[in-house]
Short mmCIF file of C-alpha atoms and ligand atoms in Angstrom, two decimals:
data_model
loop_
_atom_site.label_atom_id
_atom_site.label_comp_id
_atom_site.label_asym_id
_atom_site.label_seq_id
_atom_site.Cartn_x
_atom_site.Cartn_y
_atom_site.Cartn_z
CA MET A 55 18.03 -10.41 -22.23
CA SER A 56 16.11 -7.16 -22.42
CA VAL A 57 13.32 -5.99 -20.16
CA SER A 58 9.80 -6.21 -21.45
CA ILE A 59 6.57 -5.22 -19.77
CA ARG A 60 3.15 -6.39 -20.91
CA PRO A 61 -0.26 -5.60 -19.50
CA LEU A 62 -1.74 -8.30 -17.28
CA ARG A 63 -4.88 -9.52 -18.95
CA GLY A 64 -8.01 -7.59 -18.10
CA SER A 65 -6.30 -5.18 -15.69
CA PHE A 66 -4.31 -1.97 -15.46
CA ALA A 67 -1.24 -3.72 -13.96
CA GLY A 68 1.85 -4.88 -15.86
CA GLU A 69 4.11 -7.94 -15.74
CA VAL A 70 7.86 -7.57 -16.17
CA SER A 71 10.01 -10.19 -17.85
CA GLY A 72 13.63 -10.41 -18.90
CA LEU A 73 15.00 -9.04 -15.63
CA ASP A 74 16.76 -10.76 -12.74
CA ILE A 75 16.23 -8.41 -9.81
CA THR A 76 18.34 -10.48 -7.41
CA ARG A 77 21.36 -8.91 -9.18
CA PRO A 78 22.45 -5.25 -9.40
CA LEU A 79 20.59 -3.39 -12.15
CA GLY A 80 22.07 -1.18 -14.86
CA ALA A 81 20.80 2.37 -15.42
CA ALA A 82 18.79 1.37 -18.53
CA ASP A 83 16.95 -1.37 -16.60
CA VAL A 84 16.17 1.00 -13.72
CA ALA A 85 14.81 3.55 -16.22
CA ALA A 86 12.69 0.86 -17.92
CA VAL A 87 11.15 -0.21 -14.60
CA GLU A 88 10.47 3.41 -13.62
CA ALA A 89 8.80 4.07 -16.97
CA GLY A 90 6.74 0.91 -16.44
CA MET A 91 5.68 2.15 -13.01
CA ASP A 92 4.56 5.46 -14.49
CA THR A 93 2.48 3.63 -17.08
CA TYR A 94 1.03 0.74 -15.05
CA ALA A 95 1.42 1.85 -11.38
CA VAL A 96 1.58 -1.86 -10.40
CA LEU A 97 4.28 -4.20 -11.71
CA VAL A 98 4.59 -7.93 -11.10
CA PHE A 99 7.96 -9.72 -11.23
CA ARG A 100 7.84 -13.55 -11.16
CA GLU A 101 10.39 -16.11 -9.96
CA GLN A 102 12.47 -13.63 -7.97
CA HIS A 103 13.61 -15.48 -4.86
CA LEU A 104 15.08 -12.53 -3.01
CA THR A 105 17.00 -12.32 0.22
CA ASP A 106 16.18 -9.32 2.41
CA GLU A 107 19.47 -7.69 1.36
CA GLN A 108 18.66 -8.16 -2.33
CA GLN A 109 15.17 -6.75 -1.84
CA ILE A 110 16.59 -3.66 -0.12
CA ALA A 111 19.24 -3.22 -2.83
CA PHE A 112 16.61 -3.47 -5.61
CA THR A 113 14.31 -1.02 -3.79
CA ARG A 114 17.05 1.56 -3.39
CA ASN A 115 17.34 1.87 -7.18
CA PHE A 116 14.17 3.97 -7.01
CA GLY A 117 14.69 6.24 -4.01
CA GLU A 118 15.32 6.37 -0.27
CA LEU A 119 13.85 3.83 2.15
CA GLU A 120 11.19 5.04 4.56
CA ASN A 121 12.61 5.52 8.03
CA TYR A 122 11.16 2.80 10.23
CA GLN A 123 12.60 4.31 13.38
CA SER A 124 10.15 7.20 13.19
CA ALA A 125 6.94 7.51 15.18
CA GLY A 126 3.88 5.49 14.32
CA HIS A 127 5.08 1.96 15.00
CA ILE A 128 3.44 -0.34 17.41
CA ARG A 129 6.19 -2.87 17.92
CA LYS A 130 9.40 -2.19 19.74
CA ARG A 131 12.53 -2.78 17.66
CA GLU A 132 13.53 -5.81 19.79
CA ASP A 133 10.16 -7.46 19.00
CA HIS A 134 10.79 -7.38 15.25
CA ARG A 135 11.44 -10.61 13.37
CA LEU A 136 13.17 -8.84 10.47
CA GLY A 137 16.08 -6.41 10.27
CA PRO A 138 16.02 -2.66 9.63
CA GLY A 139 14.45 -1.60 6.33
CA MET A 140 12.14 -4.65 6.13
CA ALA A 141 8.48 -4.39 7.15
CA ASP A 142 6.98 -7.67 8.28
CA PHE A 143 3.56 -8.43 6.78
CA SER A 144 3.58 -12.05 7.92
CA ASN A 145 1.41 -13.62 10.61
CA LEU A 146 4.57 -14.64 12.51
CA ASP A 147 5.95 -13.38 15.82
CA ARG A 148 9.60 -12.56 16.45
CA HIS A 149 10.34 -16.25 17.08
CA GLY A 150 8.86 -17.30 13.73
CA LYS A 151 5.71 -18.81 15.29
CA ILE A 152 2.19 -17.98 14.08
CA MET A 153 0.97 -15.12 16.26
CA SER A 154 -2.15 -15.34 18.38
CA THR A 155 -5.31 -13.85 16.90
CA ASP A 156 -5.67 -12.03 20.26
CA ASP A 157 -2.34 -10.25 19.73
CA ARG A 158 -2.85 -6.50 19.28
CA VAL A 159 -0.15 -6.56 16.57
CA TRP A 160 -2.54 -8.85 14.68
CA PHE A 161 -5.39 -6.34 15.18
CA PHE A 162 -3.23 -3.67 13.55
CA LYS A 163 -2.48 -6.02 10.63
CA LEU A 164 -6.14 -6.91 10.12
CA ALA A 165 -6.96 -3.32 9.17
CA ASP A 166 -4.64 -3.74 6.15
CA ARG A 167 -7.61 -5.61 4.66
CA LEU A 168 -9.27 -2.23 4.21
CA TRP A 169 -8.45 -0.34 1.01
CA HIS A 170 -5.58 2.04 1.72
CA SER A 171 -2.51 3.80 0.41
CA ASP A 172 0.67 3.07 2.41
CA SER A 173 1.69 5.68 4.97
CA SER A 174 -1.04 8.10 3.88
CA PHE A 175 -1.11 8.98 7.59
CA ARG A 176 2.36 10.52 7.27
CA PRO A 177 3.13 14.05 6.02
CA GLY A 178 5.19 12.48 3.21
CA PRO A 179 3.28 9.30 2.26
CA ALA A 180 5.10 6.35 0.68
CA LYS A 181 6.21 6.48 -2.96
CA TYR A 182 6.60 2.83 -3.99
CA SER A 183 5.96 -0.27 -1.88
CA LEU A 184 7.55 -3.59 -2.84
CA LEU A 185 6.10 -6.80 -1.46
CA SER A 186 7.99 -10.05 -1.77
CA GLY A 187 6.14 -13.36 -1.40
CA ARG A 188 8.26 -15.83 0.58
CA VAL A 189 5.73 -18.34 2.02
CA ILE A 190 2.20 -18.30 0.63
CA PRO A 191 -0.87 -19.95 2.22
CA SER A 192 -2.78 -22.57 0.20
CA TRP A 193 -5.99 -20.51 0.09
CA GLY A 194 -6.78 -16.80 -0.22
CA ALA A 195 -4.22 -14.14 0.73
CA ASN A 196 -4.49 -12.23 -2.54
CA THR A 197 -3.43 -8.61 -2.59
CA GLU A 198 -5.79 -6.37 -4.53
CA PHE A 199 -4.91 -3.09 -6.21
CA ALA A 200 -7.23 -0.35 -7.40
CA ASP A 201 -6.27 2.24 -10.00
CA MET A 202 -7.01 5.69 -8.57
CA ARG A 203 -6.23 7.39 -11.91
CA GLY A 204 -8.92 5.42 -13.72
CA ALA A 205 -11.28 5.99 -10.78
CA TYR A 206 -10.72 9.75 -10.96
CA ASP A 207 -11.14 9.87 -14.74
CA ALA A 208 -14.44 7.97 -14.49
CA LEU A 209 -16.04 10.44 -12.04
CA ASP A 210 -18.92 12.45 -13.44
CA ALA A 211 -18.39 16.20 -13.90
CA ARG A 212 -20.40 17.11 -10.80
CA THR A 213 -18.34 14.84 -8.53
CA LYS A 214 -15.08 16.06 -10.09
CA ALA A 215 -16.14 19.60 -9.21
CA GLN A 216 -17.03 18.48 -5.66
CA VAL A 217 -13.69 16.76 -4.94
CA ALA A 218 -11.59 19.57 -6.44
CA GLY A 219 -9.87 21.39 -3.60
CA MET A 220 -11.07 18.99 -0.88
CA VAL A 221 -8.56 18.26 1.88
CA CYS A 222 -8.75 15.06 3.96
CA GLU A 223 -7.34 14.20 7.36
CA HIS A 224 -5.52 10.86 7.55
CA SER A 225 -4.58 8.92 10.68
CA LEU A 226 -3.94 5.30 11.62
CA ILE A 227 -6.54 5.88 14.33
CA PHE A 228 -9.31 6.20 11.71
CA SER A 229 -8.46 2.92 9.94
CA ARG A 230 -8.16 0.96 13.19
CA GLU A 231 -11.37 2.47 14.52
CA ALA A 232 -13.10 1.29 11.31
CA ILE A 233 -12.63 -2.35 12.46
CA GLY A 234 -13.51 -1.56 16.07
CA PHE A 235 -9.94 -1.50 17.36
CA VAL A 236 -9.91 1.51 19.63
CA ASP A 237 -7.65 0.24 22.40
CA LEU A 238 -4.75 2.63 21.70
CA THR A 239 -2.29 4.02 24.24
CA PRO A 240 -1.99 7.80 24.80
CA GLU A 241 1.46 7.57 23.17
CA GLU A 242 -0.01 5.91 20.06
CA ILE A 243 -2.80 8.48 19.86
CA ALA A 244 -0.21 11.26 20.04
CA ALA A 245 2.00 9.56 17.42
CA PHE A 246 -0.96 9.10 15.04
CA ALA A 247 -2.14 12.74 15.05
CA PRO A 248 -3.98 13.36 11.74
CA VAL A 249 -2.20 14.85 8.74
CA ARG A 250 -3.87 16.72 5.86
CA HIS A 251 -3.67 15.78 2.19
CA PRO A 252 -5.52 16.86 -0.96
CA LEU A 253 -8.21 14.41 -2.08
CA VAL A 254 -7.17 14.86 -5.71
CA ARG A 255 -3.43 14.51 -6.22
CA ARG A 256 -1.24 15.04 -9.24
CA HIS A 257 1.45 12.54 -10.13
CA PRO A 258 4.83 14.32 -10.10
CA VAL A 259 6.08 12.54 -13.25
CA THR A 260 3.06 11.89 -15.44
CA GLY A 261 0.91 14.80 -14.23
CA ARG A 262 -2.10 12.47 -14.11
CA LEU A 263 -4.71 13.18 -11.48
CA SER A 264 -5.92 10.51 -9.08
CA LEU A 265 -8.10 10.14 -6.01
CA PHE A 266 -5.97 10.04 -2.88
CA LEU A 267 -8.28 7.80 -0.90
CA SER A 268 -7.29 5.53 1.98
CA ALA A 269 -8.90 3.84 4.98
CA HIS A 270 -6.70 6.20 7.00
CA ALA A 271 -8.77 9.17 5.70
CA GLY A 272 -11.46 9.88 8.29
CA ALA A 273 -12.33 13.56 7.95
CA ILE A 274 -12.67 16.27 5.32
CA VAL A 275 -11.73 19.82 6.27
CA GLY A 276 -14.89 21.96 6.53
CA ARG A 277 -17.30 18.99 6.65
CA THR A 278 -18.95 17.24 9.56
CA ILE A 279 -17.55 13.79 10.34
CA PRO A 280 -20.71 11.86 9.32
CA GLU A 281 -20.92 13.79 6.05
CA ALA A 282 -17.20 13.25 5.37
CA ARG A 283 -17.30 9.54 6.19
CA MET A 284 -20.31 8.90 3.94
CA PHE A 285 -18.75 10.90 1.12
CA LEU A 286 -15.45 9.01 1.40
CA ARG A 287 -17.25 5.67 1.66
CA ASP A 288 -19.24 6.35 -1.53
CA LEU A 289 -16.12 7.51 -3.33
CA THR A 290 -14.20 4.41 -2.19
CA GLU A 291 -17.02 2.17 -3.42
CA HIS A 292 -16.82 3.87 -6.80
CA ALA A 293 -13.02 3.66 -6.93
CA THR A 294 -12.82 -0.03 -6.05
CA GLN A 295 -15.31 -1.39 -8.57
CA ARG A 296 -13.89 -4.47 -10.27
CA GLU A 297 -13.13 -2.58 -13.50
CA PHE A 298 -10.45 -0.61 -11.59
CA VAL A 299 -9.05 -3.61 -9.66
CA TYR A 300 -6.21 -6.08 -10.22
CA SER A 301 -6.23 -9.03 -7.79
CA HIS A 302 -2.81 -10.64 -7.36
CA ALA A 303 -2.79 -14.37 -6.59
CA TRP A 304 0.61 -14.96 -4.99
CA LYS A 305 3.20 -17.58 -5.80
CA PRO A 306 6.42 -17.87 -3.80
CA GLY A 307 9.07 -15.75 -5.52
CA ASP A 308 6.64 -13.07 -6.72
CA LEU A 309 7.56 -9.46 -6.14
CA VAL A 310 4.84 -6.87 -6.62
CA MET A 311 5.75 -3.22 -6.73
CA TRP A 312 3.15 -0.44 -6.61
CA ASP A 313 2.99 3.32 -6.72
CA ASN A 314 1.05 4.56 -3.68
CA ARG A 315 0.60 7.91 -5.43
CA ALA A 316 -1.74 6.36 -7.98
CA THR A 317 -3.26 3.25 -6.36
CA MET A 318 -4.91 1.80 -3.26
CA HIS A 319 -4.52 -1.81 -2.17
CA ARG A 320 -5.83 -4.27 0.39
CA ALA A 321 -4.91 -7.67 1.77
CA ARG A 322 -7.42 -10.52 1.50
CA PRO A 323 -8.20 -13.19 4.14
CA PHE A 324 -6.39 -16.50 4.50
CA ASP A 325 -6.33 -19.40 6.97
CA HIS A 326 -4.56 -18.05 10.07
CA GLY A 327 -3.31 -21.57 10.87
CA GLU A 328 -1.06 -21.43 7.79
CA VAL A 329 2.09 -19.35 7.50
CA ARG A 330 2.02 -16.28 5.34
CA ASP A 331 5.45 -14.70 5.05
CA VAL A 332 5.48 -11.59 2.88
CA ARG A 333 8.01 -8.81 3.36
CA ARG A 334 7.76 -5.20 2.32
CA THR A 335 10.28 -2.53 1.53
CA THR A 336 8.97 1.00 1.18
CA LEU A 337 10.27 4.14 -0.45
CA ALA A 338 9.82 7.50 1.24
CA GLY A 339 7.66 9.95 -0.66
CA ASP A 340 7.10 13.69 -0.76
CA PRO A 341 3.98 15.55 0.38
CA PRO A 342 1.31 15.01 -2.31
CA LEU A 343 0.90 17.58 -5.07
CA ALA A 344 -2.57 19.07 -5.26
CA ALA A 345 -4.43 19.23 -8.57
CA PRO A 346 -4.13 22.60 -10.32
CA ALA A 347 -6.90 24.98 -9.22
CA HIS A 348 -8.47 25.21 -12.68
CA VAL A 349 -9.24 21.48 -12.80
CA ALA A 350 -12.81 20.68 -11.91
FE1 FE2 B 483 -0.44 -1.57 2.68
#
């Protein structure tokens, strides 16, 4: 069976068929998936009931895993439900029970409902993220993706000239503050010191330009904070219009893989009384490439 990728109707994302990702992949299949990622930036694989080990093995076809031991994590290792390499995006505690809505871990998770790019608060933000749907609530819980290449291309000439050369500061503090969660420890504040990234980034493979927006972006170098926040808010509104968005309605066994260098995403609400068990593996990325100076 050979791999085929077709566009998902009415969106920029693609759906992969003819591939069993629970098994080791050959070089041609890895190359086909990578080419699909460069074209679509979001790929959906259906009916892939992965174990954590299989998910990690599939992910490692495309690079190195992000190091979860590094700074910027709010849960101690012994409080994790899942093993190393797996990021837990469920609403479950380490014992597999639904966590309290008063739990500060839950407050951190809630801010994932803001549009963001994974690990944009790190010097080397994530390359790909892979989210595996294990247990899906009966209502809501979609994950939405916005195409930052299309959003950049659709800017008018004046705005393209404005964003050219702009540098943003990203920190987890900004995205948590946006939902009123400001109760951070001095250690967390130190660990989440802002990092700087270009607002327009160039994809290292395709060369396409995109807006590197994220809820973690809370300042623009050389601008006042209110001016920067309003500018970023307007730009985010533009970039997340429905014409740039694919909304994924989960089924158990779905795996969705996205390129954080070309997209933003957000989680959508669900009934907290129901279990949502989704598990992410993440590939480490390099510092973003800025757009060439002549582009405006
Ligand atoms: Fe995310």
